[in-house]
mmCIF file of C-alpha atoms in Angstrom:
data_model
loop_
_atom_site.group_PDB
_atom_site.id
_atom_site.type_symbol
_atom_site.label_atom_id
_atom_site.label_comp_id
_atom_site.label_asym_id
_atom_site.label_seq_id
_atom_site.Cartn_x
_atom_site.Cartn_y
_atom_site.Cartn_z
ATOM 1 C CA UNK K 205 -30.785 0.594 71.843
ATOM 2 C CA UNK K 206 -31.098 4.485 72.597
ATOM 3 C CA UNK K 207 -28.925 5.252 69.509
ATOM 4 C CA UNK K 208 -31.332 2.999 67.633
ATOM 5 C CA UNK K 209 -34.543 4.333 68.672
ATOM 6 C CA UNK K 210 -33.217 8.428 68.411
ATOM 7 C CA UNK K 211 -32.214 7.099 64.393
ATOM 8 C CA UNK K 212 -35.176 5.748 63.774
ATOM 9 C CA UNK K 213 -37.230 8.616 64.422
ATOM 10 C CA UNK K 214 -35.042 10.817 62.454
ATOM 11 C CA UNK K 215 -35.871 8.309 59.941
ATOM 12 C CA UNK K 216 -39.710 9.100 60.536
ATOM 13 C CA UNK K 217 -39.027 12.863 60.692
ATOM 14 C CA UNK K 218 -37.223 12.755 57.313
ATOM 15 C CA UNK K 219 -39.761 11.371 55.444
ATOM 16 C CA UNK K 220 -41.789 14.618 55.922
ATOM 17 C CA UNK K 221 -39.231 16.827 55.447
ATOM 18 C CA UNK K 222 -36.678 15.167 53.143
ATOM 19 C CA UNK K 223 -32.966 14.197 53.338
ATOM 20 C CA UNK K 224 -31.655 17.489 53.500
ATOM 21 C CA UNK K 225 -30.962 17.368 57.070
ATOM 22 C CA UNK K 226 -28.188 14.453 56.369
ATOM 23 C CA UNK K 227 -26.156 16.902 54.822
ATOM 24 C CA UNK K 228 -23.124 18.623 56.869
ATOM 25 C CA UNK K 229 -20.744 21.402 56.867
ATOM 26 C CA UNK K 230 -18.360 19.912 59.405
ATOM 27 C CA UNK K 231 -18.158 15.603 58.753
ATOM 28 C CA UNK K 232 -14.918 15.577 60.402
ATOM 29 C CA UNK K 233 -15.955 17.205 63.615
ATOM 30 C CA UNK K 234 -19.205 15.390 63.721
ATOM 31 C CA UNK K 235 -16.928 12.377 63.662
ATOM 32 C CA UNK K 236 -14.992 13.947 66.680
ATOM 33 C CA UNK K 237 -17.822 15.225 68.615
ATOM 34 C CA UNK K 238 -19.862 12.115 68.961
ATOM 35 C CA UNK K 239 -16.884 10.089 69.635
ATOM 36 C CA UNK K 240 -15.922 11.913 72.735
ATOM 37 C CA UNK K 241 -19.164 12.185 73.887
ATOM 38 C CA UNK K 242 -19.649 8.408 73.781
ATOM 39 C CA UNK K 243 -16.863 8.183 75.838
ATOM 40 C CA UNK K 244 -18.767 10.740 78.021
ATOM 41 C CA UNK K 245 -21.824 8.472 78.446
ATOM 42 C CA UNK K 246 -19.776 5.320 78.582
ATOM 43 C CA UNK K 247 -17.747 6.718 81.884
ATOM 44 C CA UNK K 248 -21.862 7.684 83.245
ATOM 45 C CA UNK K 249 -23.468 4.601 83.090
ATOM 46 C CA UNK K 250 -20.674 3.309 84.241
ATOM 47 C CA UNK K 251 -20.544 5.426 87.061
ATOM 48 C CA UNK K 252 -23.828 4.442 88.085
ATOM 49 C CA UNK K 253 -23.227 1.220 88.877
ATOM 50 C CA UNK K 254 -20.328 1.791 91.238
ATOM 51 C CA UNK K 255 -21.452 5.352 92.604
ATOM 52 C CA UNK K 256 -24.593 6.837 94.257
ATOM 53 C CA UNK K 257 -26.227 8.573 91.807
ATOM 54 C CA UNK K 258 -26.203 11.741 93.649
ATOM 55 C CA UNK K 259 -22.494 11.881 93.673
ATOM 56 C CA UNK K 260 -22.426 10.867 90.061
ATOM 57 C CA UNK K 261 -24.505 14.077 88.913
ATOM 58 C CA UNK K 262 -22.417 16.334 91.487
ATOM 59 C CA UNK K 263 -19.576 14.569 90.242
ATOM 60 C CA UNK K 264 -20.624 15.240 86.244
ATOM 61 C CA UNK K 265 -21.760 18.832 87.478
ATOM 62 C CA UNK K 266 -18.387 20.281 87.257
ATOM 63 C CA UNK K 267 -18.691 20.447 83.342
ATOM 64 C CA UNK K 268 -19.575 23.988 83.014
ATOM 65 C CA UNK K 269 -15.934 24.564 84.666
ATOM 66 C CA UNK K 270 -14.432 22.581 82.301
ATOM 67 C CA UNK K 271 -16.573 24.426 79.183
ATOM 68 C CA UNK K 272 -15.920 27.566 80.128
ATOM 69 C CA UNK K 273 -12.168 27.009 80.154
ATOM 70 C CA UNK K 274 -12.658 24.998 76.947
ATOM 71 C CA UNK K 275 -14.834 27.625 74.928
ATOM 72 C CA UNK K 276 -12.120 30.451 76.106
ATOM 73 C CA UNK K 277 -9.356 28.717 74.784
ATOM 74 C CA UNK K 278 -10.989 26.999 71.510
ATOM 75 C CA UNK K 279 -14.187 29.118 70.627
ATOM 76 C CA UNK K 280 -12.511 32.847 72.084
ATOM 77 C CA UNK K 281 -15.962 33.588 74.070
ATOM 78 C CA UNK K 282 -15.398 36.245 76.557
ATOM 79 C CA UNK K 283 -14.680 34.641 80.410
ATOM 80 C CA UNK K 284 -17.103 37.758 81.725
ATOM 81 C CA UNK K 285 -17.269 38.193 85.693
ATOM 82 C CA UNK K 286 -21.006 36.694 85.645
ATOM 83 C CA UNK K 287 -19.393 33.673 84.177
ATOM 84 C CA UNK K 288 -16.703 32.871 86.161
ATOM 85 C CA UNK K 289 -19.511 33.674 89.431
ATOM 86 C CA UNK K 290 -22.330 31.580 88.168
ATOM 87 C CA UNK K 291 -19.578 29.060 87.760
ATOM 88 C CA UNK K 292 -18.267 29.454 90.823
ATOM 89 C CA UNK K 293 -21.699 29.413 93.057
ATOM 90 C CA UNK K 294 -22.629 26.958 91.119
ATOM 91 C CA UNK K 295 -19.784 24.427 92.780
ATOM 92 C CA UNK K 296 -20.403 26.040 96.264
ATOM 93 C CA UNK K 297 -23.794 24.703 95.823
ATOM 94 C CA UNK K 298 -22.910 21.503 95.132
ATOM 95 C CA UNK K 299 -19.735 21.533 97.475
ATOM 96 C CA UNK K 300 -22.896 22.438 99.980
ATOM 97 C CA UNK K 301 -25.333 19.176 99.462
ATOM 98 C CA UNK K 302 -22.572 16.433 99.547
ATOM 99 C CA UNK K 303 -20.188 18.560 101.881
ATOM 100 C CA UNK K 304 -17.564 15.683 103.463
ATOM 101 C CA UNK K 305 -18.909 13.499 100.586
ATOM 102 C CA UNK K 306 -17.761 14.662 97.733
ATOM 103 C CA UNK K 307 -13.764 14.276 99.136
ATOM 104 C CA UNK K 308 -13.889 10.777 97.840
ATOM 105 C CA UNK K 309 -10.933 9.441 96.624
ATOM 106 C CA UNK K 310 -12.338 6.995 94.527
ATOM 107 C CA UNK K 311 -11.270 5.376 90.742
ATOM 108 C CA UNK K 312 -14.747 5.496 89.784
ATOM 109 C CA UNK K 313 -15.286 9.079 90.837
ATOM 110 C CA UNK K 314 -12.032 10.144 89.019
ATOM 111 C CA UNK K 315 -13.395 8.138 85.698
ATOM 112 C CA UNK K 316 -16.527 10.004 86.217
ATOM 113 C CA UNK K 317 -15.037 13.009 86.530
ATOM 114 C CA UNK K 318 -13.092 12.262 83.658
ATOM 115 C CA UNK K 319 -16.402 11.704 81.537
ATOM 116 C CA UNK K 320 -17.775 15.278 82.853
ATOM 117 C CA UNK K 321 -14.257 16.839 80.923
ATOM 118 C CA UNK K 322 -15.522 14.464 78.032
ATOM 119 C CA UNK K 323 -19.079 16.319 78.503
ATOM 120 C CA UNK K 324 -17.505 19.542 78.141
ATOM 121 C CA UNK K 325 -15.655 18.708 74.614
ATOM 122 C CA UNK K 326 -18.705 17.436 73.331
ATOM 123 C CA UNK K 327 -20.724 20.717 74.310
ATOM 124 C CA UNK K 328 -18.136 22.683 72.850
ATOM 125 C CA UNK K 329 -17.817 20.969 69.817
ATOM 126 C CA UNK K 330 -22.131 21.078 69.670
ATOM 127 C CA UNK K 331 -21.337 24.797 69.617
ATOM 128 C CA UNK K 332 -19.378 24.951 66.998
ATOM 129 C CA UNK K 333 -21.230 22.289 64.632
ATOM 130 C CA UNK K 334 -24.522 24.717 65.454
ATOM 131 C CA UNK K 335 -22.670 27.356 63.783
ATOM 132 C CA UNK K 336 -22.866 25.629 60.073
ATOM 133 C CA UNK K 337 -25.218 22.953 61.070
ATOM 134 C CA UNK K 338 -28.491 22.537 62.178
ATOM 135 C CA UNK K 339 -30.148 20.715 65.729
ATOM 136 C CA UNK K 340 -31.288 17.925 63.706
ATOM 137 C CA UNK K 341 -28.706 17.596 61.527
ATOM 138 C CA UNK K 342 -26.124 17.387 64.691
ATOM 139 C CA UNK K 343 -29.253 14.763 66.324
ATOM 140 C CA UNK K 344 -28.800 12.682 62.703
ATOM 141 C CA UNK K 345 -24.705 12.020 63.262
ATOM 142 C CA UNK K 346 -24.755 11.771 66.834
ATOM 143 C CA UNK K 347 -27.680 8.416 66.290
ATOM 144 C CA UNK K 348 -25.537 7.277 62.842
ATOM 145 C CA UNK K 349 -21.724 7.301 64.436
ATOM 146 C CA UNK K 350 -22.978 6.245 67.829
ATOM 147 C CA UNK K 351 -24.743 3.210 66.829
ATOM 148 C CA UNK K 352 -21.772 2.543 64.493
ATOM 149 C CA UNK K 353 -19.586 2.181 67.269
ATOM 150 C CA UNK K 354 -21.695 1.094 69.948
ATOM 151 C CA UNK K 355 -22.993 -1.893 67.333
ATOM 152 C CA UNK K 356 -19.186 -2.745 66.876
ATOM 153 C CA UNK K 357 -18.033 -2.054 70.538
ATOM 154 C CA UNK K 358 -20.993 -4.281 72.034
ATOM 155 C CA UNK K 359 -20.675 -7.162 68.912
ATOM 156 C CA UNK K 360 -22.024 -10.320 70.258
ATOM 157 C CA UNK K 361 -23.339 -9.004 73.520
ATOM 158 C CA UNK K 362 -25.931 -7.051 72.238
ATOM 159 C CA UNK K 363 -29.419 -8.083 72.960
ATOM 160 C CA UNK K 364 -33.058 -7.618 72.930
ATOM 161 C CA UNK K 365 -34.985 -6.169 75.883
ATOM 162 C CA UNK K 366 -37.713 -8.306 77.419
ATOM 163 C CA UNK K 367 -41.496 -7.079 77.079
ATOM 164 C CA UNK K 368 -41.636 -5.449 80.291
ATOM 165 C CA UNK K 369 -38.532 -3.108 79.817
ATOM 166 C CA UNK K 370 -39.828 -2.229 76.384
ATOM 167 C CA UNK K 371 -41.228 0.761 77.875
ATOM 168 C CA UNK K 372 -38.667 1.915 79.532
ATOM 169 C CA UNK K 373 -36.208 1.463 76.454
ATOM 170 C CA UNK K 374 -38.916 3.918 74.692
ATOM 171 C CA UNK K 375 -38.703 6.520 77.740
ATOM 172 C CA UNK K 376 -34.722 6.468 77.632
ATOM 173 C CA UNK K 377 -34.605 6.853 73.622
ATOM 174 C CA UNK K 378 -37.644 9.847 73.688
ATOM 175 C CA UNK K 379 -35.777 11.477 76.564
ATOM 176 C CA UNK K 380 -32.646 11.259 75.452
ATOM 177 C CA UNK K 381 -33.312 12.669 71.912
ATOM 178 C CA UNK K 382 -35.199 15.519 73.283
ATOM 179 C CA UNK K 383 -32.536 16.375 75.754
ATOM 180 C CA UNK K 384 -30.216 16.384 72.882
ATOM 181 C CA UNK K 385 -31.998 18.742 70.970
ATOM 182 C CA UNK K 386 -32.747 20.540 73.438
ATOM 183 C CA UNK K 387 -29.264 21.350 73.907
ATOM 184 C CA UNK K 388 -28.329 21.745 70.507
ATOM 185 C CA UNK K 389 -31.247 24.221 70.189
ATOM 186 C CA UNK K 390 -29.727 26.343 72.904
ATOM 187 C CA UNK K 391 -26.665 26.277 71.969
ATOM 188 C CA UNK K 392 -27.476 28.052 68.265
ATOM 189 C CA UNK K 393 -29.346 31.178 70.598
ATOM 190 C CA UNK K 394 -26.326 31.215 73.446
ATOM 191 C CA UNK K 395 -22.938 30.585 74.109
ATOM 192 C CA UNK K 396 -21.810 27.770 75.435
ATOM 193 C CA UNK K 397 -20.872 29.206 78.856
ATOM 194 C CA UNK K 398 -24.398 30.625 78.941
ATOM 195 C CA UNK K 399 -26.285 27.687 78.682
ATOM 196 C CA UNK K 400 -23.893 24.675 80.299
ATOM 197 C CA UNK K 401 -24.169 26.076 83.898
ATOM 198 C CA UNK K 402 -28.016 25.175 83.837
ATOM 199 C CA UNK K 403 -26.861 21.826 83.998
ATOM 200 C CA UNK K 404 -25.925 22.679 88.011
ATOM 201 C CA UNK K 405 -30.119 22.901 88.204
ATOM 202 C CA UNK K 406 -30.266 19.084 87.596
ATOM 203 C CA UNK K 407 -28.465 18.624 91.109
ATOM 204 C CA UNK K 408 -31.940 19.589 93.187
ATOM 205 C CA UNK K 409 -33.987 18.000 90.031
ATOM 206 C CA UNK K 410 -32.285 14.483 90.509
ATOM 207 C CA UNK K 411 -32.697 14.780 93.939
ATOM 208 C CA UNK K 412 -36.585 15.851 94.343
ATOM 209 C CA UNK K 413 -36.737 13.173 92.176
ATOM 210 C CA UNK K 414 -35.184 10.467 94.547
ATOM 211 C CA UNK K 415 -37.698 11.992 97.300
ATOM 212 C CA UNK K 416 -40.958 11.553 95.394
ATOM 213 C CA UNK K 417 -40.143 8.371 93.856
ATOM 214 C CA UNK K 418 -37.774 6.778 95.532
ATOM 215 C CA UNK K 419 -38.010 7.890 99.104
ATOM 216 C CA UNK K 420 -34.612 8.872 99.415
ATOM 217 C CA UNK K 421 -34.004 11.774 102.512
ATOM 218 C CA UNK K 422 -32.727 15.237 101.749
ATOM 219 C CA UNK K 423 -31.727 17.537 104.197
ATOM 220 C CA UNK K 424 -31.717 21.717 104.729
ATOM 221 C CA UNK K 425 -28.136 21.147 103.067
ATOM 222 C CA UNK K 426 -29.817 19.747 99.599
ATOM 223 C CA UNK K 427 -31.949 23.089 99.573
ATOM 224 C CA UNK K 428 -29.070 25.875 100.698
ATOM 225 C CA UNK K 429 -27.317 24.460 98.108
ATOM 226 C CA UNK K 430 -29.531 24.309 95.498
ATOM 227 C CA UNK K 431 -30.497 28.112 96.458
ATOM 228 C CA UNK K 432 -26.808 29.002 95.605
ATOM 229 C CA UNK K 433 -27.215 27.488 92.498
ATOM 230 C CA UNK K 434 -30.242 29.348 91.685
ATOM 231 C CA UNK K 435 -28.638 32.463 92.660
ATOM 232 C CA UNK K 436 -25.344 32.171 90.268
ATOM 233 C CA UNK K 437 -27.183 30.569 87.302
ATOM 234 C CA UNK K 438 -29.908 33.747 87.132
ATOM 235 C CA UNK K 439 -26.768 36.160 87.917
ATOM 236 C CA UNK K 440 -25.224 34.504 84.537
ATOM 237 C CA UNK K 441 -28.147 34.954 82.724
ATOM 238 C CA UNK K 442 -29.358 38.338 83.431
ATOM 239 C CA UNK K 443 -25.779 39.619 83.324
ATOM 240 C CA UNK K 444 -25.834 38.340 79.848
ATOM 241 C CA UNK K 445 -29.378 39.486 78.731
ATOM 242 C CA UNK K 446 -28.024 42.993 79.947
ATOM 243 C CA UNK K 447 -24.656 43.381 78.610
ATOM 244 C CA UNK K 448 -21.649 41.241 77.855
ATOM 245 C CA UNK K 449 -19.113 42.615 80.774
#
């Protein structure tokens, strides 16, 4: 249903400005890129229904570990010392709001943790598609081989939401899209290992979140940790506005 609603308002979006943004540089890695991150989504809502949510993000969180190794290895950026810090406080901080919690030997956590290594290959392929490709363009293949496959995976299961969750299948397709783009967006004005460890902000989002709407307690833990997150991420970034190291 997301995949369905993000295509059809690229649909919309090329009527005003014309089919050029079907056209790509990279098909094959398009291909590549959207199937792994299906994967990635697959293991998270998944993961949702057999984990707290909480542990799910903090579990997910670890991506920018995983990108940084990836984008060494695959895209040569430099692993600077801001990097590896921002990367490094940024799992303190996380270590520090589920402390005993996150030493879960679970199969669902390790799936979920597999999906967050699936997150990272899809952010580094995004990376590399921005370099010949444009945001919408990437947006366009991500909606046209995810629905493929989803359509296909799902066959005779798939189904039409009642009235009242209408709405909310319009907030998950708007949201997603722009979240998307968002990140394809940043990616063509950063590197990769720039960018991903703003994803360790979501941690303290999710979980304000929980408070206001869902009166779920938080603790002085929650907000030490999401200080040491704050601290590494702006370290990354103004190291990198400076100077790379």
């Amino acid at each position: 249903i997301r995949n369905l609603f993000g295509l059809t308002v690229i649909l919309l979006i090329m009527v005003r400005t014309g089919t050029g943004i079907t056209r790509t540089h990279q098909p094959v890695m398009q291909v590549m890129r959207n199937l792994v991150h299906l994967v990635a989504v697959s293991t998270w809502f998944w993961g949702i229904t057999q984990l707290p949510l909480v542990e799910v993000f903090v579990l997910e969180s670890t991506m920018p570990i995983w990108v940084t190794i990836l984008a060494t290895l695959l895209l040569g950026e430099q692993l600077t010392r801001s990097r590896v810090t921002g990367v490094i406080l940024g799992f303190i901080g996380v270590l520090i709001i589920l402390r005993p919690g996150l030493a879960i030997v679970d199969p669902a956590a390790l799936v979920v943790l597999a999906g967050a290594i699936s997150f990272a290959g899809a952010a580094v392929a995004t990376k590399t598609l921005t370099r010949t490709d444009a945001p919408l363009t990437i947006l366009f293949w991500m909606f046209v081989v995810q629905l493929t496959a989803t359509t296909l995976i799902a066959g005779p299961t798939i189904f039409v939401p009642p009235a009242d969750m209408v709405p909310w299948a319009i907030a998950v397709g708007l949201s997603g899209m722009a979240a998307h783009y968002c990140t394809a967006r940043s990616l063509v004005l950063a590197d990769v290992g720039l960018v991903t460890p703003l994803h360790y902000l979501r941690i303290p989002l999710i979980a304000w979140v929980g408070w206001v709407l869902y009166d779920e307690a938080v603790d002085v833990w929650l907000f030490v940790g999401a200080l040491v997150i704050f601290v590494g991420t702006m370290a990354t970034i103004r190291t990198a506005r400076r100077s790379p190291e």
